[in-house]
Short mmCIF file of C-alpha atoms in Angstrom, two decimals:
data_model
loop_
_atom_site.label_atom_id
_atom_site.label_comp_id
_atom_site.label_asym_id
_atom_site.label_seq_id
_atom_site.Cartn_x
_atom_site.Cartn_y
_atom_site.Cartn_z
CA MET A 1 79.95 162.00 83.83
CA ALA A 2 83.32 163.72 83.70
CA THR A 3 85.27 160.47 83.47
CA PHE A 4 84.34 157.06 82.13
CA THR A 5 85.35 154.40 84.65
CA GLN A 6 85.79 150.66 84.67
CA ALA A 7 82.59 150.43 86.74
CA ASP A 8 80.76 152.31 83.96
CA LEU A 9 82.17 149.86 81.41
CA VAL A 10 81.10 146.87 83.49
CA GLY A 11 77.56 148.25 83.56
CA TYR A 12 77.54 148.55 79.77
CA ILE A 13 78.99 145.04 79.40
CA ARG A 14 76.26 143.59 81.60
CA GLN A 15 73.57 145.48 79.70
CA ALA A 16 74.82 144.70 76.18
CA ALA A 17 76.51 141.32 76.46
CA GLY A 18 75.51 139.81 79.78
CA GLU A 19 77.78 138.26 82.35
CA ASP A 20 79.40 134.85 82.42
CA GLU A 21 78.58 133.32 85.78
CA GLY A 22 82.06 131.79 85.85
CA PHE A 23 83.75 135.18 85.75
CA ASP A 24 83.50 138.01 88.28
CA LEU A 25 83.27 141.36 86.46
CA ASP A 26 83.54 143.11 89.81
CA GLY A 27 87.00 141.64 90.39
CA ASP A 28 90.37 142.91 89.21
CA ILE A 29 89.78 142.73 85.45
CA ALA A 30 91.62 145.83 84.22
CA ASP A 31 94.37 143.90 82.43
CA ILE A 32 92.44 140.79 81.34
CA THR A 33 91.38 140.66 77.70
CA PHE A 34 87.69 140.58 76.90
CA ALA A 35 88.29 137.31 75.03
CA ASP A 36 89.75 135.76 78.19
CA MET A 37 86.61 136.90 80.02
CA GLY A 38 84.48 135.06 77.46
CA TYR A 39 83.42 137.98 75.24
CA ASP A 40 83.75 137.49 71.49
CA SER A 41 83.79 140.05 68.69
CA VAL A 42 80.00 140.17 68.47
CA ALA A 43 79.69 140.91 72.19
CA MET A 44 82.26 143.69 71.93
CA VAL A 45 80.43 145.23 68.98
CA GLU A 46 77.27 145.30 71.11
CA VAL A 47 79.13 146.92 74.01
CA THR A 48 80.80 149.44 71.70
CA LEU A 49 77.52 150.41 70.03
CA LEU A 50 75.82 150.90 73.39
CA VAL A 51 78.67 153.07 74.72
CA GLU A 52 78.65 155.14 71.53
CA ARG A 53 74.90 155.66 71.65
CA GLU A 54 74.74 156.45 75.36
CA LEU A 55 77.74 158.79 75.42
CA GLY A 56 77.33 160.37 72.00
CA ILE A 57 80.83 159.48 70.84
CA GLY A 58 82.23 157.48 67.94
CA LEU A 59 84.79 154.85 68.81
CA PRO A 60 87.28 154.09 66.04
CA ASP A 61 87.76 150.59 64.70
CA ASP A 62 90.64 150.18 67.07
CA ASP A 63 92.25 147.31 68.89
CA LYS A 64 91.39 149.09 72.15
CA ALA A 65 87.72 148.24 71.60
CA SER A 66 88.18 144.68 70.38
CA LYS A 67 87.87 141.32 72.08
CA ASN A 68 91.66 141.27 72.39
CA SER A 69 91.79 144.52 74.35
CA THR A 70 91.42 145.00 78.07
CA PRO A 71 88.95 147.04 80.10
CA LYS A 72 91.79 149.42 80.97
CA GLN A 73 92.48 150.08 77.27
CA PHE A 74 88.77 150.49 76.49
CA VAL A 75 88.28 152.98 79.35
CA GLU A 76 91.34 154.99 78.26
CA LEU A 77 90.01 155.16 74.69
CA VAL A 78 86.58 156.35 75.78
CA ASN A 79 88.09 158.99 78.06
CA GLU A 80 90.25 160.28 75.19
CA LEU A 81 87.09 160.82 73.12
CA LEU A 82 84.70 162.01 75.80
CA PRO A 83 83.83 165.68 75.62
CA ALA A 84 84.69 167.56 78.79
CA SER A 85 81.07 168.72 79.11
CA ILE A 86 79.67 165.24 79.86
#
C-alpha cells in the first residue's frame, strides 16, 4: 500500500466499529465528521488502534483522528505518517 485511501479507512471502520445501517459509508463522506456519522470517541479509538496495528504506525493524539474529524483529515494524517515502503 503506497497510499492510504478513504476506501481503506472505510474497511477499517467496518472492521473495528461496524456500520450504522442508516448511514452509507460508501457515499460521499470525506467532509462529514465521524460524530455526524454516528461514531463516538470509543469507536474512533478502536479504528485508530486497528490502523496503527495493521500499518505499523503511531497516530498522535490529534484532532484529525477524533470523532470530530473527517475521513479526509484522517486519511491525510495516516498518509503523512506512512513509510514510503508500505
